[in-house]
Short mmCIF file of C-alpha atoms in Angstrom, two decimals:
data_model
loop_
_atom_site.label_atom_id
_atom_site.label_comp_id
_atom_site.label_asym_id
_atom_site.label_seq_id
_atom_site.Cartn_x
_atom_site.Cartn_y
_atom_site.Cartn_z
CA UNK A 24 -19.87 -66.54 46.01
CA UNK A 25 -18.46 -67.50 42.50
CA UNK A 26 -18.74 -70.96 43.37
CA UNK A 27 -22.58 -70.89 44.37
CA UNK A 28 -22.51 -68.11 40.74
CA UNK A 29 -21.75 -71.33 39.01
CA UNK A 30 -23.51 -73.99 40.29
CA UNK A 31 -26.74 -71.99 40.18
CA UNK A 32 -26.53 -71.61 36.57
CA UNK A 33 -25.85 -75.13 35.59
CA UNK A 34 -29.09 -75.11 38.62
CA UNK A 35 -31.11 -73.41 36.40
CA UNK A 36 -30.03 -74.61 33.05
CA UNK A 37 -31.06 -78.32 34.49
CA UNK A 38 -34.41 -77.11 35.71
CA UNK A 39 -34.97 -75.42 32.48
CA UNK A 40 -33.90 -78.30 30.42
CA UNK A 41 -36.07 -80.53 32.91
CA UNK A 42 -39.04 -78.24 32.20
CA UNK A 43 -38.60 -78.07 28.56
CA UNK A 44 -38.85 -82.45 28.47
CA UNK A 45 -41.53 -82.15 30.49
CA UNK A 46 -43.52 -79.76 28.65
CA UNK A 47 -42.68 -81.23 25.36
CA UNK A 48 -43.69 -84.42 26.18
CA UNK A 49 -47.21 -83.08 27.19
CA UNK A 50 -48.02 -81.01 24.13
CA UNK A 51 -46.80 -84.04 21.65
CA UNK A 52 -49.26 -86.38 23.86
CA UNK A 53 -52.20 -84.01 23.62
CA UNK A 54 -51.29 -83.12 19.49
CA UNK A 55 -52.72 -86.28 17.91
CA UNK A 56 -56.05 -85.68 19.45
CA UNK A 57 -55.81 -81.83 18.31
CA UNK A 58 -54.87 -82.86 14.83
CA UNK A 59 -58.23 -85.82 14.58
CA UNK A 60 -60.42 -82.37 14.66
CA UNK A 61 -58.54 -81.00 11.53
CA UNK A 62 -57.55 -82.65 8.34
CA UNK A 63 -55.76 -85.50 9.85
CA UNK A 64 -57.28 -88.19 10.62
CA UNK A 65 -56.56 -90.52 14.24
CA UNK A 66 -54.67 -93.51 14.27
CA UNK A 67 -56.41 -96.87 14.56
CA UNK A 68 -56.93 -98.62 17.55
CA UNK A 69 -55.02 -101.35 15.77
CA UNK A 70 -52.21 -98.80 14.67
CA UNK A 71 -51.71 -97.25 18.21
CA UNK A 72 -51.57 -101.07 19.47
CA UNK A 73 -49.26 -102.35 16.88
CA UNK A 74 -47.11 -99.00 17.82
CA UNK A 75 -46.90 -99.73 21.43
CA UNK A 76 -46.10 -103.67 20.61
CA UNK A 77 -43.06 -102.32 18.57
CA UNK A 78 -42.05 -99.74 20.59
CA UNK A 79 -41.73 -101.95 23.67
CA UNK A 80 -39.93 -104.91 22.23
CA UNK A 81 -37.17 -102.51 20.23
CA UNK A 82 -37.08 -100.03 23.33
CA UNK A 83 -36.43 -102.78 26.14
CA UNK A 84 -33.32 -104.32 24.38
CA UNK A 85 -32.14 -100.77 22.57
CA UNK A 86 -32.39 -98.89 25.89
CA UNK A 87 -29.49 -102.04 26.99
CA UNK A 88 -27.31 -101.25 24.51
CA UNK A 89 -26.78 -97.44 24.84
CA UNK A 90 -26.68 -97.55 28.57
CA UNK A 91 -24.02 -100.78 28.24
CA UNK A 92 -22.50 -97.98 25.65
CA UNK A 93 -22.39 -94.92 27.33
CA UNK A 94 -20.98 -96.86 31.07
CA UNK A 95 -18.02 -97.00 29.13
CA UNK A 96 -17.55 -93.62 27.44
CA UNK A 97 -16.86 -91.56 30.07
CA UNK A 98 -14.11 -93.65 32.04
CA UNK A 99 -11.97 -95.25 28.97
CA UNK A 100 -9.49 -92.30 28.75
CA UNK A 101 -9.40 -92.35 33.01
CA UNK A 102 -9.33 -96.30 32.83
CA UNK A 103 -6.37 -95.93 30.45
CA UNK A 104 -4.34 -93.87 32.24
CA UNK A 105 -5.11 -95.83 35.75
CA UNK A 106 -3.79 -99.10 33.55
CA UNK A 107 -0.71 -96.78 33.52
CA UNK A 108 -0.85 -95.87 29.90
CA UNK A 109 0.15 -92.23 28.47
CA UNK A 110 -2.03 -90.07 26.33
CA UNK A 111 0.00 -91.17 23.04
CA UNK A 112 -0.66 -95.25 23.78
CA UNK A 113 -4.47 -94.00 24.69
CA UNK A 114 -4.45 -92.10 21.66
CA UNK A 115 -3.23 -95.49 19.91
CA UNK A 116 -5.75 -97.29 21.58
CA UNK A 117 -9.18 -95.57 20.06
CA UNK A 118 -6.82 -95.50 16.90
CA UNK A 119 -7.22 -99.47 16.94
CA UNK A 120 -11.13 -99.17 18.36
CA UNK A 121 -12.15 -96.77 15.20
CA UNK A 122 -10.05 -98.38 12.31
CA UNK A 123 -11.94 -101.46 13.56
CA UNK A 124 -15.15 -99.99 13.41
CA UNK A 125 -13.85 -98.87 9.82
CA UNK A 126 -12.65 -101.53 8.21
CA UNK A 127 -14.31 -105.18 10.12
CA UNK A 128 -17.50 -103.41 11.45
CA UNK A 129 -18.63 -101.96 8.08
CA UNK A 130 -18.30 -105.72 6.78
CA UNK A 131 -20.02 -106.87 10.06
CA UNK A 132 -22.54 -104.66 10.18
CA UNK A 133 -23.25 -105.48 6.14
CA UNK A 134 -23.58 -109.40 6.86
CA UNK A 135 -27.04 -107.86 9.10
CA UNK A 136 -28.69 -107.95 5.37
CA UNK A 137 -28.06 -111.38 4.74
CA UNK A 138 -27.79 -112.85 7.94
CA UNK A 139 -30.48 -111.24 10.04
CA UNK A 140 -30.41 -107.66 11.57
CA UNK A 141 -31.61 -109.34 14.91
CA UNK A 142 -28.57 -112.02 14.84
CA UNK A 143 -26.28 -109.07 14.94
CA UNK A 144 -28.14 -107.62 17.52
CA UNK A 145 -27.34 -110.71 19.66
CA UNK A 146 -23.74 -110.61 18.65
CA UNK A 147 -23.52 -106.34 19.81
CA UNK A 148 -23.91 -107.10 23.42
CA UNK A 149 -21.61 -110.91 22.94
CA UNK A 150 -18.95 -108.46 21.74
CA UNK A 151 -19.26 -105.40 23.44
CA UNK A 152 -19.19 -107.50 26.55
CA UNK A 153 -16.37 -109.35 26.04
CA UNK A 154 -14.78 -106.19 24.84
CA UNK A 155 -15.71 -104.76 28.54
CA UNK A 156 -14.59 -108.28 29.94
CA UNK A 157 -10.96 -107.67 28.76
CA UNK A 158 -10.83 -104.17 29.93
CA UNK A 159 -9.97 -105.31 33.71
CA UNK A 160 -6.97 -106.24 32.13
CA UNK A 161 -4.04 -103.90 32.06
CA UNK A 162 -2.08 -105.83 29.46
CA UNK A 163 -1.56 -103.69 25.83
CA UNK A 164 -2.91 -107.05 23.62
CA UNK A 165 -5.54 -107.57 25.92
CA UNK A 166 -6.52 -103.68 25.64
CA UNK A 167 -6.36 -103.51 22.00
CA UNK A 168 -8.35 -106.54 21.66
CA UNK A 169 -10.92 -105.05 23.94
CA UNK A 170 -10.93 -101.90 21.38
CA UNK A 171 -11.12 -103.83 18.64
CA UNK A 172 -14.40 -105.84 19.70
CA UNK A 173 -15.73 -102.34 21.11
CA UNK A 174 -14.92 -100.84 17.41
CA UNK A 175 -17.01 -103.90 15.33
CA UNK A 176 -20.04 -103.49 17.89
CA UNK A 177 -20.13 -99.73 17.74
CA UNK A 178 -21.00 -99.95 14.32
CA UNK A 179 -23.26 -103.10 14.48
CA UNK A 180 -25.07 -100.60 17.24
CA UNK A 181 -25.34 -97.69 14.51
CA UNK A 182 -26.62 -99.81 11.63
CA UNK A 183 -28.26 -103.18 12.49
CA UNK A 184 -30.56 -101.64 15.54
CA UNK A 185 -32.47 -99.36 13.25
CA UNK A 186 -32.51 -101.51 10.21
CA UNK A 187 -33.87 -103.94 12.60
CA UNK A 188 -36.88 -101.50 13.58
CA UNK A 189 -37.80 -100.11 10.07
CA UNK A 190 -38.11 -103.59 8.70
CA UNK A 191 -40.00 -104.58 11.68
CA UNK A 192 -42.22 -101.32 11.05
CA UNK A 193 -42.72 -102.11 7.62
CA UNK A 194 -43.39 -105.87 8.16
CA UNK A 195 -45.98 -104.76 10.71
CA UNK A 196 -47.72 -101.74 8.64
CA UNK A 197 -46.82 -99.43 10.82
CA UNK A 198 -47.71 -95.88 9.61
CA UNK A 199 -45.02 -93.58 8.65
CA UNK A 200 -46.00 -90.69 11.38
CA UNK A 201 -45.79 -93.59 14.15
CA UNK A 202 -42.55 -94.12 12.96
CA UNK A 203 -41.55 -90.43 13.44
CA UNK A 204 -42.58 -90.97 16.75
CA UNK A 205 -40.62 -94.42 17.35
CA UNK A 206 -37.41 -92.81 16.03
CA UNK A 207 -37.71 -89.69 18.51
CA UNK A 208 -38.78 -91.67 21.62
CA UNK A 209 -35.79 -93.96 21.06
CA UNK A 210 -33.57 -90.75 20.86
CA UNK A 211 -35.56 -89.82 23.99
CA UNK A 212 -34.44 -93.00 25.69
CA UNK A 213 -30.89 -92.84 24.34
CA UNK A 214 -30.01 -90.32 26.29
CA UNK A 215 -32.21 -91.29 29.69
CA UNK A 216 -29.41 -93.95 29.28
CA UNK A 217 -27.16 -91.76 29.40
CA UNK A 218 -28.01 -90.18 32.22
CA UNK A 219 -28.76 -92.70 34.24
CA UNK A 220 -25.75 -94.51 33.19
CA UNK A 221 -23.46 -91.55 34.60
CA UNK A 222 -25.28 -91.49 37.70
CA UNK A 223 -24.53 -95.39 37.85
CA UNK A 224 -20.64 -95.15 36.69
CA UNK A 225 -20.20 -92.32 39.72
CA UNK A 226 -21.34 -94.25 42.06
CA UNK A 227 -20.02 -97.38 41.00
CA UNK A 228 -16.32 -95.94 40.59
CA UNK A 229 -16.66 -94.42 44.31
CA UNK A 230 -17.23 -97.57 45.47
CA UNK A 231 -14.10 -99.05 44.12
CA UNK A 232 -12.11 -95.94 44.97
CA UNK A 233 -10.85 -98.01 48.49
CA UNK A 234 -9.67 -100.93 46.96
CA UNK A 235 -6.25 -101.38 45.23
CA UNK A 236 -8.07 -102.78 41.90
CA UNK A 237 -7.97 -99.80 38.98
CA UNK A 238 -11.70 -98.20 40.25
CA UNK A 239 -12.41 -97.35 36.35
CA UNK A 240 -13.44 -100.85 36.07
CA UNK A 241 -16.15 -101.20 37.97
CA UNK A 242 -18.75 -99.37 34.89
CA UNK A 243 -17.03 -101.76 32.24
CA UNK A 244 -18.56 -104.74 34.60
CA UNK A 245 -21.90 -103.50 35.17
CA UNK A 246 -22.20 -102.30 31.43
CA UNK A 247 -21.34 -106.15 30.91
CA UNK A 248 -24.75 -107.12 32.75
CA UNK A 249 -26.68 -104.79 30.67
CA UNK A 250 -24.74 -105.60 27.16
CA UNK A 251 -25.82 -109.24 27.68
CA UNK A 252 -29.72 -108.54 28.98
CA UNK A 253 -29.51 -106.63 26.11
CA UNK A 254 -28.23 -109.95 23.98
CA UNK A 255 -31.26 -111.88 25.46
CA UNK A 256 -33.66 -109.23 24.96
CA UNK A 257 -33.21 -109.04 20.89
CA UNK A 258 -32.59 -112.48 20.48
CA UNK A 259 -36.36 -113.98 22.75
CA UNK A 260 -38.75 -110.94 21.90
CA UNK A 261 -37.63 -109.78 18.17
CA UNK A 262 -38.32 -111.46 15.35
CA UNK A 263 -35.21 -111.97 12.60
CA UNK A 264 -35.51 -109.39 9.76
CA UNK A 265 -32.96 -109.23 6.30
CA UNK A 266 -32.19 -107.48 3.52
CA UNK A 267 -31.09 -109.50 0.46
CA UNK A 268 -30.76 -113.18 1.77
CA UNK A 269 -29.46 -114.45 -1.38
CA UNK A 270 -26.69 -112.07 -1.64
CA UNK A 271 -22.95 -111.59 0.27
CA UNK A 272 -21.88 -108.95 2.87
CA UNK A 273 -18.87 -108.06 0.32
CA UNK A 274 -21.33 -108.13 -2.57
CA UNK A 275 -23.91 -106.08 -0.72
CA UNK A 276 -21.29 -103.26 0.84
CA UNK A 277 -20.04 -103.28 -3.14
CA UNK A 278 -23.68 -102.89 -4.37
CA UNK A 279 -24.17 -99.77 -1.70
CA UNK A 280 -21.48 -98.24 -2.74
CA UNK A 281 -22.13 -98.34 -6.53
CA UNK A 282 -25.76 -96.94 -5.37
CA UNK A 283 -24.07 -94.16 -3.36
CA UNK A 284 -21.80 -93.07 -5.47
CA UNK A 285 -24.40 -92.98 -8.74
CA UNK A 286 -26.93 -91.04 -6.36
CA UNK A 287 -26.64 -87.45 -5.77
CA UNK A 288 -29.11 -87.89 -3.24
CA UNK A 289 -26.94 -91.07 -1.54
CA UNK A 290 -23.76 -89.07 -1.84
CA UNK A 291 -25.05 -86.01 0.13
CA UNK A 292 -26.76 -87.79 2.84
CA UNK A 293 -23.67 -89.98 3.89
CA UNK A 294 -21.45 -86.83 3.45
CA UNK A 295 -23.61 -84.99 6.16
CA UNK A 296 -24.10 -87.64 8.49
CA UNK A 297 -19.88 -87.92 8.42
CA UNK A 298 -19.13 -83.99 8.86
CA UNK A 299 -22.01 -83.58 11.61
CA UNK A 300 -20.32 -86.28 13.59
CA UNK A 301 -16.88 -85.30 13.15
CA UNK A 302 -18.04 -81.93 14.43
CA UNK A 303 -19.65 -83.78 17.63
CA UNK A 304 -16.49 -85.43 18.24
CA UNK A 305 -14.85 -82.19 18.45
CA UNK A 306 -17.52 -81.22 20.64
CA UNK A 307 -17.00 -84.13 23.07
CA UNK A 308 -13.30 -83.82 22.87
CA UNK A 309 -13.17 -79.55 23.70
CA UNK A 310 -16.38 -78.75 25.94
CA UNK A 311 -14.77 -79.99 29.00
CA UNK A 312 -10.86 -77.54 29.23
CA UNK A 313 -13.13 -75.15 27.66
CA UNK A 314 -15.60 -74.94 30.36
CA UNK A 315 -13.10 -75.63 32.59
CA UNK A 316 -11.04 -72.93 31.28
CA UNK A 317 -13.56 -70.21 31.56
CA UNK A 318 -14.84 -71.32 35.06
CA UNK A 319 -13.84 -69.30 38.22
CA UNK A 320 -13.50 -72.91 39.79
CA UNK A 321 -13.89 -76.66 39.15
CA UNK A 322 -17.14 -77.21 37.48
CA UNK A 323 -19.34 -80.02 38.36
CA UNK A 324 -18.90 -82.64 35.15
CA UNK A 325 -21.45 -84.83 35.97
CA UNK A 326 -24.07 -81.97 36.70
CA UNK A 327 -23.23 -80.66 33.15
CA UNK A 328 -23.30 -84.10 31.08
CA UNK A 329 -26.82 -84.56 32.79
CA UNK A 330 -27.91 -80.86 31.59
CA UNK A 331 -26.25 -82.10 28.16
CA UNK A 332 -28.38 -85.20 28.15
CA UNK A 333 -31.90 -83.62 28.94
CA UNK A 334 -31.52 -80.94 26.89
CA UNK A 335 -30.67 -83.77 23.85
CA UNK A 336 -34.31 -85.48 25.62
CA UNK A 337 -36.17 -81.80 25.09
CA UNK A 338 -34.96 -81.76 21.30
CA UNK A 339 -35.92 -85.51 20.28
CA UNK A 340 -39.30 -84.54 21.88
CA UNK A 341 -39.51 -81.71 19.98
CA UNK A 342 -39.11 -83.14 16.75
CA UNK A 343 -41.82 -84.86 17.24
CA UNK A 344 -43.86 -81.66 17.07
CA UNK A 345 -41.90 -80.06 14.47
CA UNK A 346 -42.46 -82.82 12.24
CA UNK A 347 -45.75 -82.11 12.40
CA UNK A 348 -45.10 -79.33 9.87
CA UNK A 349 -41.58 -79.57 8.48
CA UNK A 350 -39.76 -82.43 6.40
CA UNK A 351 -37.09 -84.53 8.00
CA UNK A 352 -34.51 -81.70 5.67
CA UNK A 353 -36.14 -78.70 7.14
CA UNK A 354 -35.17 -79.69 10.30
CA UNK A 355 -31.69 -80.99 9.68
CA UNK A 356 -31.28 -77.19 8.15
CA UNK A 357 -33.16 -75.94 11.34
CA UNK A 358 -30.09 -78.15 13.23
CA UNK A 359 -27.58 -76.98 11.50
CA UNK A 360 -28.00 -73.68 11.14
CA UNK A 361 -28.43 -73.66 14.89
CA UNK A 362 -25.05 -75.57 15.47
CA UNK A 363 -23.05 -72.93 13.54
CA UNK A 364 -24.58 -70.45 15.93
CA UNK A 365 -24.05 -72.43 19.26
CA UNK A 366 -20.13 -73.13 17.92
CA UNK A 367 -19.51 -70.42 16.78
CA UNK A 368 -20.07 -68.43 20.88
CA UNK A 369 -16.17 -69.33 22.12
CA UNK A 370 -14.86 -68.34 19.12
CA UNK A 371 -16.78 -64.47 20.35
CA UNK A 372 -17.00 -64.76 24.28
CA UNK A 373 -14.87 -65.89 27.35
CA UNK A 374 -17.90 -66.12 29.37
CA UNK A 375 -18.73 -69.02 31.06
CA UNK A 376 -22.39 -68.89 31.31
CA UNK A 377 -22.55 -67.91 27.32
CA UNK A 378 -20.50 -70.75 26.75
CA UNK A 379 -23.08 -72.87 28.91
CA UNK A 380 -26.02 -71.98 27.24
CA UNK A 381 -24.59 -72.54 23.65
CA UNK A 382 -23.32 -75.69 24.44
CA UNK A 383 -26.84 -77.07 26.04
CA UNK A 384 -28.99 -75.32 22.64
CA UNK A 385 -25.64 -77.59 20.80
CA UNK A 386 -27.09 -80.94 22.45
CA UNK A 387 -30.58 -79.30 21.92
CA UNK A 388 -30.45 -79.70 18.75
CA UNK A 389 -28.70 -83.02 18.83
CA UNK A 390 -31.89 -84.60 20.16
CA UNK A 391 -33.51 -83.20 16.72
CA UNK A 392 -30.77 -84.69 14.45
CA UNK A 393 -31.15 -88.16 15.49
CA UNK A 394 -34.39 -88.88 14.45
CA UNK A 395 -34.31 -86.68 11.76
CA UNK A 396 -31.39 -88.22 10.08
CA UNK A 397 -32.82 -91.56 10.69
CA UNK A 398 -35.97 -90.72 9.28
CA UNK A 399 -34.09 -89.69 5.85
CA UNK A 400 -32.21 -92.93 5.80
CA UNK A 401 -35.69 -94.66 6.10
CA UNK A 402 -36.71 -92.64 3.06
CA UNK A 403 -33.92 -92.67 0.92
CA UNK A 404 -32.11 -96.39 1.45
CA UNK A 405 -32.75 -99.23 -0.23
CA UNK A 406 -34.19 -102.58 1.91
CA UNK A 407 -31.97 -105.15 0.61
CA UNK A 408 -28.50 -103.17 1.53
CA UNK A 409 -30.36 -100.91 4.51
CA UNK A 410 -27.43 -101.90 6.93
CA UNK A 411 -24.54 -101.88 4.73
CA UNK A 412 -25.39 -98.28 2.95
CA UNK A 413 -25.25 -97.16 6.97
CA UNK A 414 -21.49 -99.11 7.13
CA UNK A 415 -20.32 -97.30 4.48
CA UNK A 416 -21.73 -94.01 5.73
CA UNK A 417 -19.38 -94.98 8.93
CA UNK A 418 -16.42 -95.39 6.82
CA UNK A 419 -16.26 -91.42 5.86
CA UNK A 420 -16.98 -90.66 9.49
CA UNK A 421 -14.68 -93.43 11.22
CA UNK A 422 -11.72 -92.09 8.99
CA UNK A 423 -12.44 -88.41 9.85
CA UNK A 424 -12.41 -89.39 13.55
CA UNK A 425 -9.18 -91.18 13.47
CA UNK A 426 -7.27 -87.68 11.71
CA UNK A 427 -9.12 -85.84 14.11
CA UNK A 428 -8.26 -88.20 17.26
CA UNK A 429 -4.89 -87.95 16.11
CA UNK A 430 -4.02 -84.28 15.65
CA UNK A 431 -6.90 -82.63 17.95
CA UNK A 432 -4.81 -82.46 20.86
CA UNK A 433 -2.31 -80.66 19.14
CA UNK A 434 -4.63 -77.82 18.08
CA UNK A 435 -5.67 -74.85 20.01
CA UNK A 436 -8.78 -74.35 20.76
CA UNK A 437 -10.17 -71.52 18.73
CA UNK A 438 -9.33 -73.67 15.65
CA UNK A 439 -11.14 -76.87 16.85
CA UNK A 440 -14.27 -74.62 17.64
CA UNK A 441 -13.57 -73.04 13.90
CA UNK A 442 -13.31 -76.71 12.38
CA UNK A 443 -16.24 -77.47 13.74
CA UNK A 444 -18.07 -74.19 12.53
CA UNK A 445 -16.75 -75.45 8.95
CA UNK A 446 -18.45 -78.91 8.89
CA UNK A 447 -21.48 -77.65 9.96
CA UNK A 448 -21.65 -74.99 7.67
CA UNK A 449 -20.82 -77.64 5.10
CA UNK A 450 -23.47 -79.65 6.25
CA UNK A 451 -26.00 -76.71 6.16
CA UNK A 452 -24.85 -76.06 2.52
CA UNK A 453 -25.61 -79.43 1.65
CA UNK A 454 -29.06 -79.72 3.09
CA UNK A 455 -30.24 -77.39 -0.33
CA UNK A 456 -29.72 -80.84 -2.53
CA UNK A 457 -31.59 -82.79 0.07
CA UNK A 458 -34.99 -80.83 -0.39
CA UNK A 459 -34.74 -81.38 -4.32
CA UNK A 460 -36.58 -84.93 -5.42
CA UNK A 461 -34.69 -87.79 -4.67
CA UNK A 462 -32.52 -89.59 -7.37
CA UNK A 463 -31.86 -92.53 -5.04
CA UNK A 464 -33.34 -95.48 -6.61
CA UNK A 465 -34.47 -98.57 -4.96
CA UNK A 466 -35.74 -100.57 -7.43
CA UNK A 467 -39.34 -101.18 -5.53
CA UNK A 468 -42.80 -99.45 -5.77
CA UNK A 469 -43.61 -97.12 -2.60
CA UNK A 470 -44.80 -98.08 0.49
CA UNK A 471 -48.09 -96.61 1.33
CA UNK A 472 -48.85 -97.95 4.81
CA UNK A 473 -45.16 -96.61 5.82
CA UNK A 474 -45.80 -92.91 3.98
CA UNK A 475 -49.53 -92.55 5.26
CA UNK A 476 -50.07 -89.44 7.78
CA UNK A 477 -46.62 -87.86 6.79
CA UNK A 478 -46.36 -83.80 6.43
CA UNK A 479 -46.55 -83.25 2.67
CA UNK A 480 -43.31 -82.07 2.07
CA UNK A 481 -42.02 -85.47 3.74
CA UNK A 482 -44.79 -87.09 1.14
CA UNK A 483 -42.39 -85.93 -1.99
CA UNK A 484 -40.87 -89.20 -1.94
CA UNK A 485 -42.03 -92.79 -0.42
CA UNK A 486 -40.57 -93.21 3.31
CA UNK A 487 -39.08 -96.44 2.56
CA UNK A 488 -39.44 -98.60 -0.63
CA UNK A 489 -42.00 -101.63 -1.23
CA UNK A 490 -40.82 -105.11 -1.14
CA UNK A 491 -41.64 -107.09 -4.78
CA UNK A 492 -43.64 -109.77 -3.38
CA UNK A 493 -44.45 -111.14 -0.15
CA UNK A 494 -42.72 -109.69 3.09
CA UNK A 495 -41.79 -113.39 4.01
CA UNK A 496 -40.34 -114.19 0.74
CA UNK A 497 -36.55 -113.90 0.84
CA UNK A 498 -35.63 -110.99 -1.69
CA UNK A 499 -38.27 -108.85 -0.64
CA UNK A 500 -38.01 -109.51 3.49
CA UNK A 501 -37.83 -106.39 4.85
CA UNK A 502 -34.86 -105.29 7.22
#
């Protein structure tokens, strides 16, 4: 009876989650037209196809690359252990994965803005796939080689993608609300991936579970088909986009910082995007012996992670309504106020079904953050040094990980919940210098065809910043 107790819960929490996508999706379709009888006005015909043009290019190859990403997340630790390593040498092992995403993917990721966003595009699913390649291997150099590669083309996958698609936004005049949109679909679509890629990996690793090869390997092979579609993808159907061609990657990571660290504005938006992540990490590293620990009997992981993912699908759909009315900060305060709450439950309750729920309204509002914060980083960063402001965002963040990754298994777990309250709460305090006017200076006039249709508070500041000259020409090419 406790059994069926706790299956029909994560039952109904999967429905509900289901419903709430569903539902979300339907309103946001049927808003646009509700909004042309107002004060806003409907988007061309020319708009709405120069959306879908975009959005079907970027999504087609970016879809790849999460799903090649998340085949792998769930099975490294087991496909670590199977190789016959213990947790200290796996511990060592995403040691080498993040310092590499540290120190060689914040300069890879920078030589996107003089190189081409779209040639590093190419070179994510080259190196993610040869990272995956190596993995069948249970030698350590071969291992930490395969983290290393993974490490540079995790952070080419959080910088180059969506400098790629704001350039390619711009150089297309793309309205700033259809942006909104792009940014929340693409969250919406990030974690589809994810779902279907954990369907995928069960199956796949079932298959294998017969033979006498190490079964873990099996997602790391298929990810390796979608890493390179994903290669092709970029490389045939997008065109190449920059930032400051004439520059460096050294000089332009060393010009991003200088603009970071002279902007208050700058300063507090890489600060949050670091401590809101570090917080997730704890997340992904406690809500399993948590759950686990609170649960009358063993709890269905791969029914959870798929209530985790649509409930992260609900909340990038609903940003797209609440951006209707609220700036991109409004609802990073909305997210983080409601993170506090949702970590904050098993520091107060032992239940498991309280637990549940906070963790799902957690991943709710995960689905809001995503294209929220990416939204602000279109606003506030400069074109020329798009990519390499985002790599040295990742630098805070990948250092934070690797403390966390190597003390959090030696802290209990009230104090990794209460960590986690703290960064949040940190972030939430530093949302108040986010809704003042922006001191982050680009150098470039405004870009009107990128701010038109945004929410007035959102129309403060310009979305992104104006090239000086042509879009072709080299300085001002947008990323």
């Amino acid at each position: 009876h406790s059994q069926w107790h706790d299956q029909h819960t994560e039952l109904v929490l999967l429905l509900a989650a289901l419903v709430a996508c569903v539902v979300a999706a339907l309103v946001g379709s049927n808003l646009h037209s509700l909004l042309a009888r107002g004060s806003q006005p409907r988007f061309s015909s020319r708009d709405e196809l120069t959306y879908s043009r975009i959005r079907n290019r970027y999504l087609g190859a970016y879809t790849l690359a999460t799903f090649g990403d998340w085949m792998q997340g769930g099975y490294l630790y087991a496909l670590y252990a199977a190789h016959g390593y213990s947790m200290q040498q796996i511990a060592w092992l995403f040691v080498v994965g993040y310092g590499a995403a540290a120190t060689i993917g914040t300069i890879s990721s920078a030589v996107g803005d003089v190189r081409g966003h779209r040639r590093n595009c190419v070179v994510y699913g080259v190196l993610y796939s040869l990272s995956c390649l190596l993995a069948n291997s249970a030698g350590v150099a071969e291992l930490s080689l395969s983290r290393l590669l993974g490490g540079i083309a995790y952070s080419i996958l959080f910088t180059n993608f969506e400098s790629w698609i704001i350039a390619e936004a711009d150089a297309c005049g793309l309205p700033g609300k259809m942006l909104t949109r792009l940014f929340a679909v693409a969250t919406f679509c990030n974690a589809l991936s994810a779902v279907v890629a954990g369907i995928v990996g069960h199956f796949s690793v079932q298959m294998l579970a017969e033979t006498n090869a190490n079964k873990f390997t099996a997602p790391f092979n298929i990810a390796i088909v979608a890493l390179l579609c994903c290669s092709v993808l970029s490389g045939v159907q997008w065109t190449e986009r920059y930032g400051d061609r004439q520059g460096t990657a050294s000089g332009s990571l060393l010009k991003s910082w200088r603009s970071i660290r002279t902007s208050r504005t700058l300063m507090t938006l890489g600060l949050v995007n670091a401590l809101y992540e570090t917080a997730l990490y704890l997340f992904v590293f406690v809500w399993t012996p948590s759950l686990e620990r609170r649960a009358s009997h063993a709890i269905s992981h791969g029914l959870i992670f798929s209530v985790f993912m649509l409930c992260k699908m609900a909340g990038s759909q609903s940003f797209s309504l609440l951006s209707h009315s609220l700036s991109p900060a409004a609802c990073l305060s909305l997210v983080f106020a409601g993170s506090v709450a949702a970590m904050a439950v098993p520091l107060l309750s032992d239940d498991y079904e309280a637990l549940l729920c906070a963790f799902c309204a957690f991943e709710f509002l995960l689905g809001v953050y995503w294209p929220a914060i990416a939204l602000l980083r279109s606003v506030e960063l400069s074109d020329s040094q798009r990519s390499s402001s985002m790599a040295v965002f990742r630098v805070l963040l990948n250092a934070l990980v690797i403390a966390v990754l190597l003390v959090v298994s030696h802290l209990a777990e009230p104090f990794i919940f209460g960590l986690a309250v703290v960064l949040l709460l940190a972030c939430l305090a530093s949302t108040t210098i986010l809704f003042q006017p922006s001191d982050a200076s680009s150098g470039n006039a405004s870009r009107t065809h990128l701010t038109e249709g945004l929410t007035l508070a959102a129309q403060q500041r310009p979305l992104v910043s104006e090239p000086e000259g042509d879009s072709d020409a080299p300085e001002g090419t947008p990323q």
